[in-house]
mmCIF file of C-alpha atoms in Angstrom:
data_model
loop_
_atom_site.group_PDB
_atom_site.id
_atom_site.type_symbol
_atom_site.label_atom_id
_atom_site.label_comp_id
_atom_site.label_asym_id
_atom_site.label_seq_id
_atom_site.Cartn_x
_atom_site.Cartn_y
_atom_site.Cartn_z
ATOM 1 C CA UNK A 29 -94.309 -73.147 0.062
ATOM 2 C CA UNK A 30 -93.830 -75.603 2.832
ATOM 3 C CA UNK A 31 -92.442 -78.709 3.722
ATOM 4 C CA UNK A 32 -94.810 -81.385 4.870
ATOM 5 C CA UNK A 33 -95.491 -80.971 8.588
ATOM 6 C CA UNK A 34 -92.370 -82.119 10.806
ATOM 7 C CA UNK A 35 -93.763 -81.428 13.964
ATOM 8 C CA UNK A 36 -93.774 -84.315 15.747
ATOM 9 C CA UNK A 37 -90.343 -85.290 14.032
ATOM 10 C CA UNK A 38 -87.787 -85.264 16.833
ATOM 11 C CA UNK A 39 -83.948 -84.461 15.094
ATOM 12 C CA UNK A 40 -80.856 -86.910 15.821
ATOM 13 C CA UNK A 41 -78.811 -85.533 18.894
ATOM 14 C CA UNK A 42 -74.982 -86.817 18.152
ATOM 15 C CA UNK A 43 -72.269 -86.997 20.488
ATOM 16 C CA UNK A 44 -70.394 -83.532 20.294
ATOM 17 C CA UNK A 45 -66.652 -83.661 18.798
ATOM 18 C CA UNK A 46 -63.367 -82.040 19.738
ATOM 19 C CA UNK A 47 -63.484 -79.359 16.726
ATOM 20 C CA UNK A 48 -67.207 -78.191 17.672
ATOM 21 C CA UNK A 49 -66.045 -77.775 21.819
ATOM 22 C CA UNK A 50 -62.613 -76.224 20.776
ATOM 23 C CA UNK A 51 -63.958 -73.726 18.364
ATOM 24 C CA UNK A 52 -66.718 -73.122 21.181
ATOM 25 C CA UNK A 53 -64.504 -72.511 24.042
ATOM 26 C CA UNK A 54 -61.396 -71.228 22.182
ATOM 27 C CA UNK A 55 -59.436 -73.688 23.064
ATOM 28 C CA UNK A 56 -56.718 -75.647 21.264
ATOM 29 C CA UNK A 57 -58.325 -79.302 20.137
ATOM 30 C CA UNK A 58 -55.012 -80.769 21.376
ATOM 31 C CA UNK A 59 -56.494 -80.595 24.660
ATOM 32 C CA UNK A 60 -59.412 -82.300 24.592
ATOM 33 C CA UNK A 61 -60.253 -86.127 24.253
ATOM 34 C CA UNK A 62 -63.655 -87.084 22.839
ATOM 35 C CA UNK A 63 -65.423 -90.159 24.397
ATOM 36 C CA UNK A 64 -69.038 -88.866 23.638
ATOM 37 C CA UNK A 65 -70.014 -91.053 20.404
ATOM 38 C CA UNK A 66 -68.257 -94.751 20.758
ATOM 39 C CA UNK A 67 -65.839 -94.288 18.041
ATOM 40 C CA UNK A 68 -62.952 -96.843 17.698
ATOM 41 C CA UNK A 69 -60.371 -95.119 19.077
ATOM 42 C CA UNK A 70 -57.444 -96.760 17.464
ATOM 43 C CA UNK A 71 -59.090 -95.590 13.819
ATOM 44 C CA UNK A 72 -59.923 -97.556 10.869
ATOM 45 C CA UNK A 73 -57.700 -100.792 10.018
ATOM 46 C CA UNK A 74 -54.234 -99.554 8.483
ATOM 47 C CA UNK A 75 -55.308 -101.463 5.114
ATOM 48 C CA UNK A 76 -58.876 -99.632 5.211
ATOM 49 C CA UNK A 77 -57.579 -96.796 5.089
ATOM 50 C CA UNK A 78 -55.095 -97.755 1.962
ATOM 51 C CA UNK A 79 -58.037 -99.305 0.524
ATOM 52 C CA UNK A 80 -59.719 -95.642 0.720
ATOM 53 C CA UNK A 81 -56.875 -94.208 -0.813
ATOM 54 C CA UNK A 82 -56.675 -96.235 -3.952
ATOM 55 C CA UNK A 83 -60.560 -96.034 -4.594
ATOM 56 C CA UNK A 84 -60.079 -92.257 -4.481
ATOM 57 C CA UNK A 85 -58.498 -93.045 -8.016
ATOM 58 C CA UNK A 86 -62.583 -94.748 -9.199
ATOM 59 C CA UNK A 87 -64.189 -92.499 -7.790
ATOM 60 C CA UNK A 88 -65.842 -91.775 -10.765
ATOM 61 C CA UNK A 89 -67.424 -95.094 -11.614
ATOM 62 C CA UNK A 90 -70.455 -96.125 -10.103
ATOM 63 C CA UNK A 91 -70.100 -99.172 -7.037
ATOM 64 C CA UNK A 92 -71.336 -101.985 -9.269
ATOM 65 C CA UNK A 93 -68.108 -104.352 -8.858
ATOM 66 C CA UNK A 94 -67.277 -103.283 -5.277
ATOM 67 C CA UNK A 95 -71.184 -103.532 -4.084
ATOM 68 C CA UNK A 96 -71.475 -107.566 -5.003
ATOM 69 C CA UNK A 97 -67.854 -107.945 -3.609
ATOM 70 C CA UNK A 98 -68.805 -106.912 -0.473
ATOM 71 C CA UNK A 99 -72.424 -108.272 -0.339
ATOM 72 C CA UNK A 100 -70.673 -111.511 -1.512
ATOM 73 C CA UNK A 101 -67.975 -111.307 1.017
ATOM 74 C CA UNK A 102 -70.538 -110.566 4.145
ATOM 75 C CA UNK A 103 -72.582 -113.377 2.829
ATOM 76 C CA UNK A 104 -69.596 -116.060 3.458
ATOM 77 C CA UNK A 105 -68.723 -114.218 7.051
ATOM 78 C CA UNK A 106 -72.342 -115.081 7.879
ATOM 79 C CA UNK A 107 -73.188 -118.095 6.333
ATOM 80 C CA UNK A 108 -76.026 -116.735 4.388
ATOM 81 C CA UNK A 109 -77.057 -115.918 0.484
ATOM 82 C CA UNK A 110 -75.857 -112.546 -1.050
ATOM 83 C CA UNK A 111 -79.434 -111.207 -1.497
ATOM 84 C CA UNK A 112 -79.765 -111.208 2.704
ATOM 85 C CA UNK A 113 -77.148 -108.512 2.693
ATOM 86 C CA UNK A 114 -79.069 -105.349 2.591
ATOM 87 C CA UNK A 115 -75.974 -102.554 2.301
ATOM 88 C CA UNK A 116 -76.578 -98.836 3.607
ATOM 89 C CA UNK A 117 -75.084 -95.949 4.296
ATOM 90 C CA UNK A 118 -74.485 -96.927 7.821
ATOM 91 C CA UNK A 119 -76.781 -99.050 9.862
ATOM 92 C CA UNK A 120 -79.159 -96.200 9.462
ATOM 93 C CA UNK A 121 -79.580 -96.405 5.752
ATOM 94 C CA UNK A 122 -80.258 -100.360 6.550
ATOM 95 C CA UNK A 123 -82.864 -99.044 9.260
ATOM 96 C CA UNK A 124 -84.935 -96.842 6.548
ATOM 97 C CA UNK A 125 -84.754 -100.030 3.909
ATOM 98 C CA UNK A 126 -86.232 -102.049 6.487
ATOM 99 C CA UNK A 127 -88.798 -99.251 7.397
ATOM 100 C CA UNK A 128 -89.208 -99.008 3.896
ATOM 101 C CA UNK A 129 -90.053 -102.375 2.588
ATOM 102 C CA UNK A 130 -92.294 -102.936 6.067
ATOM 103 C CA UNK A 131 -94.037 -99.584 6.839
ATOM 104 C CA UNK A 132 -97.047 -98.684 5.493
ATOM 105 C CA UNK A 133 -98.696 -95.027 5.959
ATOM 106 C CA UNK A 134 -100.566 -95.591 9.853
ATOM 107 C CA UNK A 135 -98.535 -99.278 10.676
ATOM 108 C CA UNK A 136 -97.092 -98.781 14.170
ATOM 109 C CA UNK A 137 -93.149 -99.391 15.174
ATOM 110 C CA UNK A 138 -92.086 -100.071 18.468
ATOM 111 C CA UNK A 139 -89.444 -99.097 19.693
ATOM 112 C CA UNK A 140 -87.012 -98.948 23.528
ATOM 113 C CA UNK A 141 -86.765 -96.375 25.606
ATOM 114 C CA UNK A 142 -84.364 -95.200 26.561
ATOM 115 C CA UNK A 143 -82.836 -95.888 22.725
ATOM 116 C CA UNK A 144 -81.702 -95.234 19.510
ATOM 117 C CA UNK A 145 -83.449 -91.974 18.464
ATOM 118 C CA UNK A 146 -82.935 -93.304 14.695
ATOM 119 C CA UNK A 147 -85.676 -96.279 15.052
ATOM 120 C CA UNK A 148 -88.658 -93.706 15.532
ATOM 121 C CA UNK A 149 -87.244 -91.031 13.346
ATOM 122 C CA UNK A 150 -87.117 -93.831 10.388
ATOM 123 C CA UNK A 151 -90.340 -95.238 11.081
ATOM 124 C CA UNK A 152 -91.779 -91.292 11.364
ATOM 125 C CA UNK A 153 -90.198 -90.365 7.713
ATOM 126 C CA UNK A 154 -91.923 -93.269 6.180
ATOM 127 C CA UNK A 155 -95.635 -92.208 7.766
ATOM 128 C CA UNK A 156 -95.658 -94.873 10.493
ATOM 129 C CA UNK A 157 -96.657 -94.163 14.710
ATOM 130 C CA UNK A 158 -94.595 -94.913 17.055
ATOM 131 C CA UNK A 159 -94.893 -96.686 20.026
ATOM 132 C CA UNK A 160 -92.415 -97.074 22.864
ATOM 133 C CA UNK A 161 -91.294 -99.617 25.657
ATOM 134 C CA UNK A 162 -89.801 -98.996 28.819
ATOM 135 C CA UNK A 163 -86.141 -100.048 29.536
ATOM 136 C CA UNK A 164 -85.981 -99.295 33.208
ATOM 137 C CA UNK A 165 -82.868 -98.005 35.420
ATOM 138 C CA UNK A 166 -84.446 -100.267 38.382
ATOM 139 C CA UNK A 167 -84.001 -103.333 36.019
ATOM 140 C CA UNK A 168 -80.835 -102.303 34.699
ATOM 141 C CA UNK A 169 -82.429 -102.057 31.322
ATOM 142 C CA UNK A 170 -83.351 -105.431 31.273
ATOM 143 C CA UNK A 171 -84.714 -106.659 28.287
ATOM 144 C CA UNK A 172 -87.087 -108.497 29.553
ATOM 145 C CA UNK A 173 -89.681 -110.633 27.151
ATOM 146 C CA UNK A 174 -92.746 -109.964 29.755
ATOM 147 C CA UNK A 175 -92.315 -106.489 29.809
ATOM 148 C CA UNK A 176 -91.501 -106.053 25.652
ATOM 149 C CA UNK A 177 -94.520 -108.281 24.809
ATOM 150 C CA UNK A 178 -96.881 -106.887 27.047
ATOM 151 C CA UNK A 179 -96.338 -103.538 25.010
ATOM 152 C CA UNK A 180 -96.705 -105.344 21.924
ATOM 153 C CA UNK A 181 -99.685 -104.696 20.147
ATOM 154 C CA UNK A 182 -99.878 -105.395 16.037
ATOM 155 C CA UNK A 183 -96.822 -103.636 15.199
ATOM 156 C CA UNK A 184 -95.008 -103.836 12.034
ATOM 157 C CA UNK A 185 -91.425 -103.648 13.416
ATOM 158 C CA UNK A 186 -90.532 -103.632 16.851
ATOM 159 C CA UNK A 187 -86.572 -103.111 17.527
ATOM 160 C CA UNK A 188 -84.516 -104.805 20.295
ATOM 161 C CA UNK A 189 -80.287 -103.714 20.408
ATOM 162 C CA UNK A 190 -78.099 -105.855 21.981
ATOM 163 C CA UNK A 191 -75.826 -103.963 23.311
ATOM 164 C CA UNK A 192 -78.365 -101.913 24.112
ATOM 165 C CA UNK A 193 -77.163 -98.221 23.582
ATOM 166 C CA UNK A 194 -77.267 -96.330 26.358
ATOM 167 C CA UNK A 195 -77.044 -98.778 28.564
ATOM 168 C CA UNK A 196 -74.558 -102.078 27.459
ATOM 169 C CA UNK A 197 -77.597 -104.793 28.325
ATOM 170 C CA UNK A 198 -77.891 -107.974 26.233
ATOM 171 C CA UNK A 199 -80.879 -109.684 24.405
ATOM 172 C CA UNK A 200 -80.121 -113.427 24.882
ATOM 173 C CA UNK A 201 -81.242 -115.681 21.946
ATOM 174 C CA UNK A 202 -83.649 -117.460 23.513
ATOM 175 C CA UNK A 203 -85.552 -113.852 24.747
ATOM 176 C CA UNK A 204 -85.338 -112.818 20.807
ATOM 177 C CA UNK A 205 -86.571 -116.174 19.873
ATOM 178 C CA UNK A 206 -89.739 -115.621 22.270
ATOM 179 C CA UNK A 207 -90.435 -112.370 21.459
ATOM 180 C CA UNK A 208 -90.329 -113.214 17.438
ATOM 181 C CA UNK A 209 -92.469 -116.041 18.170
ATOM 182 C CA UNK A 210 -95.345 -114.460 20.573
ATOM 183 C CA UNK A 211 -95.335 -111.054 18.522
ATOM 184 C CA UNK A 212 -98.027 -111.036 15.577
ATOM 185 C CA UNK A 213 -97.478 -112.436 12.504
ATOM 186 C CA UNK A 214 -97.087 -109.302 10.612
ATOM 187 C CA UNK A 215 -94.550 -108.173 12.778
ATOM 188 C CA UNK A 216 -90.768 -108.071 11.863
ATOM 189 C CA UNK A 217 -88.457 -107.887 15.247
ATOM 190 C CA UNK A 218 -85.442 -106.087 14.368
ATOM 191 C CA UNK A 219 -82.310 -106.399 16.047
ATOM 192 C CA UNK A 220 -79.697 -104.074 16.099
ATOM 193 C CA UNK A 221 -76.257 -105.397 16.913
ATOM 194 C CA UNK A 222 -73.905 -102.227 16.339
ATOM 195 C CA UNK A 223 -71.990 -102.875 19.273
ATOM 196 C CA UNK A 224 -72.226 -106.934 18.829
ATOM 197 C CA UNK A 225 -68.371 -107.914 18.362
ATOM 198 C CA UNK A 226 -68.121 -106.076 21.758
ATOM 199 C CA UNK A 227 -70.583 -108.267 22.981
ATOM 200 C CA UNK A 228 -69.980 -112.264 23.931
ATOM 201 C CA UNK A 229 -73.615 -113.089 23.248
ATOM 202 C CA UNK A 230 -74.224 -114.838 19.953
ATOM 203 C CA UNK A 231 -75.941 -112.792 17.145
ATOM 204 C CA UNK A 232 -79.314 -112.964 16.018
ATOM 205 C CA UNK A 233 -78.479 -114.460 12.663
ATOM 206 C CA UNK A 234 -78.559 -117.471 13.857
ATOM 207 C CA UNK A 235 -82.623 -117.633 14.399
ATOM 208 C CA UNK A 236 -83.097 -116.266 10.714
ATOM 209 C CA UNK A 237 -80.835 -119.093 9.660
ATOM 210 C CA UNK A 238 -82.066 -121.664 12.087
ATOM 211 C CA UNK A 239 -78.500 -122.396 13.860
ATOM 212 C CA UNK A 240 -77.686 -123.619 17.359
ATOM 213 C CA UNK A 241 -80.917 -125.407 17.760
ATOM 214 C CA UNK A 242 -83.178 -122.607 16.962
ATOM 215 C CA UNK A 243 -86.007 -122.871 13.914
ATOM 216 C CA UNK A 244 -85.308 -120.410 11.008
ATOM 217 C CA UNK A 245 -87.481 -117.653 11.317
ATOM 218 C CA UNK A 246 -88.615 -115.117 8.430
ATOM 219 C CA UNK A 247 -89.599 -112.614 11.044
ATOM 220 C CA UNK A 248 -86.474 -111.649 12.194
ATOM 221 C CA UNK A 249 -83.840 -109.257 10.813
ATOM 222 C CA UNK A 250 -80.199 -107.878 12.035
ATOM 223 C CA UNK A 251 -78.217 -104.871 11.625
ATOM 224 C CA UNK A 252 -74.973 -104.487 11.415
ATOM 225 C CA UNK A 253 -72.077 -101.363 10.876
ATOM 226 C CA UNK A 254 -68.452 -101.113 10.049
ATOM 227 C CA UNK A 255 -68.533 -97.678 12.499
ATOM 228 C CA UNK A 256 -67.851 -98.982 15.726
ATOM 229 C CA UNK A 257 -65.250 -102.429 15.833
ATOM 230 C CA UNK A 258 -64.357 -101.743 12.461
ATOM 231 C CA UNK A 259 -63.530 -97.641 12.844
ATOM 232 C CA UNK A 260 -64.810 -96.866 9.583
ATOM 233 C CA UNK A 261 -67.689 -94.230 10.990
ATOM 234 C CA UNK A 262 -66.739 -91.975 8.896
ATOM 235 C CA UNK A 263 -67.188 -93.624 5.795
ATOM 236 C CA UNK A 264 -70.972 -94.636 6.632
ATOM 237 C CA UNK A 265 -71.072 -98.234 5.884
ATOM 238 C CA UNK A 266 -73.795 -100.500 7.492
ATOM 239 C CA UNK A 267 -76.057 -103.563 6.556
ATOM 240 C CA UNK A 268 -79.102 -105.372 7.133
ATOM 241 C CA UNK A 269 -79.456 -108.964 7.187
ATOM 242 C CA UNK A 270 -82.599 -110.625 6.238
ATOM 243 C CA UNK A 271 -84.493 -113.932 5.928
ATOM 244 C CA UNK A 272 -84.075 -115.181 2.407
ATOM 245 C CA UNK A 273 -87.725 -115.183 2.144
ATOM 246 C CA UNK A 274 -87.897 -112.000 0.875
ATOM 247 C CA UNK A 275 -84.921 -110.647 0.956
ATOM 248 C CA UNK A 276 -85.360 -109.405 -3.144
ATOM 249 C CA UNK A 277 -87.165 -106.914 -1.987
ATOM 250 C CA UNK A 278 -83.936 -104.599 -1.729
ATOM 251 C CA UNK A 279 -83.795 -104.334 -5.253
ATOM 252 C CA UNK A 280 -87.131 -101.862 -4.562
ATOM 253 C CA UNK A 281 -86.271 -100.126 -1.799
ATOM 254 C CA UNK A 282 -82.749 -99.299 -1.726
ATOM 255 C CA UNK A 283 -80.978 -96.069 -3.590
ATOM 256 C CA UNK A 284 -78.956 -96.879 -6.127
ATOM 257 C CA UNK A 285 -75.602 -97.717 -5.245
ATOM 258 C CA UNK A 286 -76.566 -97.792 -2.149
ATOM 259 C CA UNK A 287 -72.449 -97.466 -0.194
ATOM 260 C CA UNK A 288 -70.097 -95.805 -1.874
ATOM 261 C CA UNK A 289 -66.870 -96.855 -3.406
ATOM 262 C CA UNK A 290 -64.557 -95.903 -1.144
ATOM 263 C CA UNK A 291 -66.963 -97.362 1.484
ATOM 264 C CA UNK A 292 -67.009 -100.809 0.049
ATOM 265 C CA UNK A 293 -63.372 -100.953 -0.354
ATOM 266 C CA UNK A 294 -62.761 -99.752 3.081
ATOM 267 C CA UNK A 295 -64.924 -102.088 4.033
ATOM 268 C CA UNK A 296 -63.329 -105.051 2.376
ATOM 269 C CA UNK A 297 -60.182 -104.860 3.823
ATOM 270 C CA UNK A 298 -61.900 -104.015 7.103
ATOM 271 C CA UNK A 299 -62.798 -107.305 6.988
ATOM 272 C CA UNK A 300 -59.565 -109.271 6.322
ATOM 273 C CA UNK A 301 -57.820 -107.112 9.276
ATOM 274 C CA UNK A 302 -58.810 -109.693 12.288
ATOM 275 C CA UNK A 303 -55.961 -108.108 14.134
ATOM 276 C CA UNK A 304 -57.234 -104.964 13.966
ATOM 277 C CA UNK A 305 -60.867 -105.505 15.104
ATOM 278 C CA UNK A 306 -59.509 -108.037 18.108
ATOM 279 C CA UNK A 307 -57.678 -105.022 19.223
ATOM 280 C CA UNK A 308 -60.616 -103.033 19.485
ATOM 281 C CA UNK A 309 -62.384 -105.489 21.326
ATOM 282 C CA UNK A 310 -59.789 -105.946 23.668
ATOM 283 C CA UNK A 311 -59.361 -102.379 24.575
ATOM 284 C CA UNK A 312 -62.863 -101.910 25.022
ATOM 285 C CA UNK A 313 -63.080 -104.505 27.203
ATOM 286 C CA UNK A 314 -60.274 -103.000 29.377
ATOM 287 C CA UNK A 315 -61.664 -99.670 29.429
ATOM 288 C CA UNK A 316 -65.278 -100.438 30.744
ATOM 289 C CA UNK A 317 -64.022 -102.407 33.440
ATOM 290 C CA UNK A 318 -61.038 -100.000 34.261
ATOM 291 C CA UNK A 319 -64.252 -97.243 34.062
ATOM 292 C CA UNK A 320 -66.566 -99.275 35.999
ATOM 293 C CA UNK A 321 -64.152 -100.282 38.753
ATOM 294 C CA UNK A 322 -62.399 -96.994 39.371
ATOM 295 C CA UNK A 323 -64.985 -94.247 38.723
ATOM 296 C CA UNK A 324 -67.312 -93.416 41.954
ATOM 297 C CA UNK A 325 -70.150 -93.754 40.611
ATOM 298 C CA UNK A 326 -73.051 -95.988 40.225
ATOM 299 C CA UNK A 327 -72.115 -97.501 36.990
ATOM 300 C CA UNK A 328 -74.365 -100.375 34.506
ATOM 301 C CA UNK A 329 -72.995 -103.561 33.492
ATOM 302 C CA UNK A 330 -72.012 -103.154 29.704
ATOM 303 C CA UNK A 331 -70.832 -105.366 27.103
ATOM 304 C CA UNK A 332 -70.236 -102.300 24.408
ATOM 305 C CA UNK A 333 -67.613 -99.885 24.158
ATOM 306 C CA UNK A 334 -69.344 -97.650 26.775
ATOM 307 C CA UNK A 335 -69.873 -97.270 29.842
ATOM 308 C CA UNK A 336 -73.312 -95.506 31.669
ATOM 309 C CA UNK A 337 -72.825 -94.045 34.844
ATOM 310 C CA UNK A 338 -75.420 -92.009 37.047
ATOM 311 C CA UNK A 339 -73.462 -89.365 38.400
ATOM 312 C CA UNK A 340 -77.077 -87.099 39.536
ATOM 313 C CA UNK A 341 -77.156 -84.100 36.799
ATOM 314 C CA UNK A 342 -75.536 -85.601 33.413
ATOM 315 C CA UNK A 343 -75.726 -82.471 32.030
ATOM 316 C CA UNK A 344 -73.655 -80.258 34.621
ATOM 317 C CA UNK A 345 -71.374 -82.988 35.227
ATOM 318 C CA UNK A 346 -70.385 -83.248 31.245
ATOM 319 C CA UNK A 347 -70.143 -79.769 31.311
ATOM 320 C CA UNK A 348 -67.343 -79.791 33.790
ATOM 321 C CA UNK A 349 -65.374 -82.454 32.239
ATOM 322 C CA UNK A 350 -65.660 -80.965 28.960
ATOM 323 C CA UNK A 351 -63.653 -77.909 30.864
ATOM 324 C CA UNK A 352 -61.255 -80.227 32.294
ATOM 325 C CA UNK A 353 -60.454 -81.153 28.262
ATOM 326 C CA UNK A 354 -63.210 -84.797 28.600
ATOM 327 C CA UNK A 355 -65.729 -85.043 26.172
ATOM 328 C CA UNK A 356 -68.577 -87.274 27.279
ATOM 329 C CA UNK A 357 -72.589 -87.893 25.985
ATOM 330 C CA UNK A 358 -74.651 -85.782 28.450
ATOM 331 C CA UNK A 359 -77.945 -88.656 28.277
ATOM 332 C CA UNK A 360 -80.694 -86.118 28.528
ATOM 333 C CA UNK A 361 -81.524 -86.072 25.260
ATOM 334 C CA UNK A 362 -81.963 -90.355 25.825
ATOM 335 C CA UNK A 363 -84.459 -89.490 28.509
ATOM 336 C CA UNK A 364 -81.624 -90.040 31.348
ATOM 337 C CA UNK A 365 -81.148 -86.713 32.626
ATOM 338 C CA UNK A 366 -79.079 -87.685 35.739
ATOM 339 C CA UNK A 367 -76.340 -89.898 33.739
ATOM 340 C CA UNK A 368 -73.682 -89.986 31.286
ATOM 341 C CA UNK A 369 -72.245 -92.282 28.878
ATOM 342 C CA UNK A 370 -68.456 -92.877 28.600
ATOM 343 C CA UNK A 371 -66.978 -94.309 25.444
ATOM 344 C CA UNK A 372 -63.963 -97.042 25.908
ATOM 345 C CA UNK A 373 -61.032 -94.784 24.485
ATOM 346 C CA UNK A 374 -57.051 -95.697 24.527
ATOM 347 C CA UNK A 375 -55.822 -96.726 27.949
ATOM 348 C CA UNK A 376 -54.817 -93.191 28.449
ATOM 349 C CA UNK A 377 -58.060 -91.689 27.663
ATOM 350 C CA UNK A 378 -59.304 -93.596 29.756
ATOM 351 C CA UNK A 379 -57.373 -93.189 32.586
ATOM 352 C CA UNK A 380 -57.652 -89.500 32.278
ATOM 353 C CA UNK A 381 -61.601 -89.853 31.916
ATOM 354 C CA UNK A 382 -61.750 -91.642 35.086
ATOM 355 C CA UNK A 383 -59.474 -89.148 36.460
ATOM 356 C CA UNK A 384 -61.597 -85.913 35.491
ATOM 357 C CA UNK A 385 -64.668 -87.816 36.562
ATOM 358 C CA UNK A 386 -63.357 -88.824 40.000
ATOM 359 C CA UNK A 387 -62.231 -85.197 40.298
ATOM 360 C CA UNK A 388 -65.824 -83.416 39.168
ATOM 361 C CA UNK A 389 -67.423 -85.667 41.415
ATOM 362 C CA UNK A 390 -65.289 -85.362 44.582
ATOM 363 C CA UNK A 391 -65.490 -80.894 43.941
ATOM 364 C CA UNK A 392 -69.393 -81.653 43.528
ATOM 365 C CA UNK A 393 -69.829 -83.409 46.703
ATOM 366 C CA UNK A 394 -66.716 -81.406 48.539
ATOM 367 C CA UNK A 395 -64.737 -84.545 49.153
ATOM 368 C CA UNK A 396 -60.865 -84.242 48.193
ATOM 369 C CA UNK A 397 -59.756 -84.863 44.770
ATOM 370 C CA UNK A 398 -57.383 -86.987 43.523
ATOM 371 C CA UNK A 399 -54.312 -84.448 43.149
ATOM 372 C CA UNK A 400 -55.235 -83.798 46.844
ATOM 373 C CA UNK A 401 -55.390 -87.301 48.523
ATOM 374 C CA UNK A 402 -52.067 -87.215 46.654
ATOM 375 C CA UNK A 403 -50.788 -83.854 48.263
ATOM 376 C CA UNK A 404 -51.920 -84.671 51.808
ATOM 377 C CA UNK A 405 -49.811 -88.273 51.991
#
């Protein structure tokens, strides 16, 4: 007995955390700082985290209630109808609902790369081929509509993120608005906006809507997450948002119940801490310009909570800060084997990440480090 064949299946490469590096070097966790997967490092809003608490109390009864208070709620945040709220467990879930309802066995997805691994691992576990386009370092990932359309063929998704991960680059809505309209007609562009309230370009919700002087498309769909402004990755709450065309096709595809609980109620109050979320948007915003102006190092433009820098061998480089107590995302495994990417932590993570970088590099290419610069004035 066998499972079908995975072969060609690649498997989801995450960021690695502080207990996984201690445990491997024997080291206390106290001393390390992860900036490796672009968590929120100030943590889920105070009242998400009561709001987890008190559903730990239901957490026998099945979502029903807190599932149409949250659909409801998103709907009113975006100016849409509750049944264009597709929840998941994480913007992943909403990927494979999407890949769901669209793929057929042999239908093609394409998909960036460098990129979100999870885009052509959904569209593999629901018997579709992927195809890829190039984001290139020359460009500066550039997502441009000449090179994206020119790769188009008759796919039945093809995914855009803005910010892109690993890189920060923007889709503006007038190159989503092209790309939608010159695709085929049986082709749904997807847009993934994880990192979007880092991000001062408007969302995509506005073309399925028909906002700001844009035509409401039914080819167009968004995803969203609580994980990243919101600091609720741990609880695994995403969503998709679709035209209203056919958005009842969720009530086929999705699990049942398809966030949990605790989830919803998280991410409720999630969404009445403002505070909160401007906070992590500010701080990000510090960091990757603190990062980008002190580090020496060829570094991308970003409007996420990251930072991609090519510092020449990403994976020796990561290895040495990770001994200095810095956790960072080695980006071989995105096809980038001479970078890495640095997530926007507290201002004294990230003072010590530039630190540790400056310091790798300088050993690396035999220039003094900081600490010595200091000793010789």
């Amino acid at each position: 007995m066998q499972p079908r064949d995975l072969s060609t299946h690649a498997t989801y490469e995450a960021g690695r955390g502080i207990e996984e590096v201690a445990r491997e070097q024997g080291r206390d966790p106290d001393e390390f700082v992860t900036l490796s997967s672009n968590e929120n490092p100030h943590g889920p809003a105070p009242a998400a985290v009561e709001a987890i608490r008190a559903a730990a109390s239901s957490a026998h009864a099945y979502p029903k209630a807190a599932h149409a208070d949250l659909t409801d709620r998103l709907a009113e945040e975006w100016h849409v109808d509750s049944a264009q709220i597709w929840l998941g467990n994480g913007g992943d879930g909403a990927i494979d609902y999407l890949s769901r309802a669209m793929v057929d066995p042999d239908d093609t997805v394409l998909v960036p790369e460098p990129g979100f691994a999870y885009y052509a691992m959904s569209a593999r576990f629901h018997h579709g081929r992927v195809r890829t386009y190039e984001l290139s370092k020359d460009d500066d990932f550039e997502q441009e509509p000449e090179t994206i359309l020119a790769a188009a063929e008759h796919d039945r998704l093809l995914y855009l993120t803005s910010p892109h991960n690993p890189s920060g680059s923007t889709a503006s809505l007038e190159t989503i608005e092209r790309i939608a309209r010159e695709t085929a007609d049986e082709t749904l562009v997807v847009v993934d906006e994880a990192y979007g309230e880092f991000a001062e370009t408007d969302s995509a919700v506005a073309l399925i809507e028909g906002r700001d002087g844009f035509d409401a498309r039914d080819d167009v769909a968004v995803i969203r997450t609580f994980s990243k402004a919101y600091g609720l990755a741990g609880v695994r709450l995403g969503y998709a948002i679709v035209p209203g065309t056919w958005a009842d096709a969720y009530a086929r595809v999705n699990t049942p119940f398809a966030a949990s609980e605790p989830a919803c109620r998280a991410g409720l109050a999630a969404l009445d801490d403002t505070d909160h979320v401007e906070q992590a948007v500010d701080s990000a915003r510090w960091a990757r310009e603190y990062l980008a102006s002190t580090v020496d190092a060829p570094a991308w433009p970003s409007d996420g909570n990251f930072v991609l820098f090519d510092v020449g061998d990403g994976t020796a480089v990561a290895a040495a800060l990770q001994d200095r107590g810095v956790i960072v995302r080695d980006c071989t495994s995105f096809g980038l084997p001479g970078c890495i990417r640095v997530s926007c932590g507290t201002e004294s993570e990230t003072k010590r990440a530039a630190d540790a970088i400056g310091d790798v590099l300088a050993t690396r290419d035999g220039r003094p480090t900081a600490d010595e610069e200091v000793s010789r004035s």
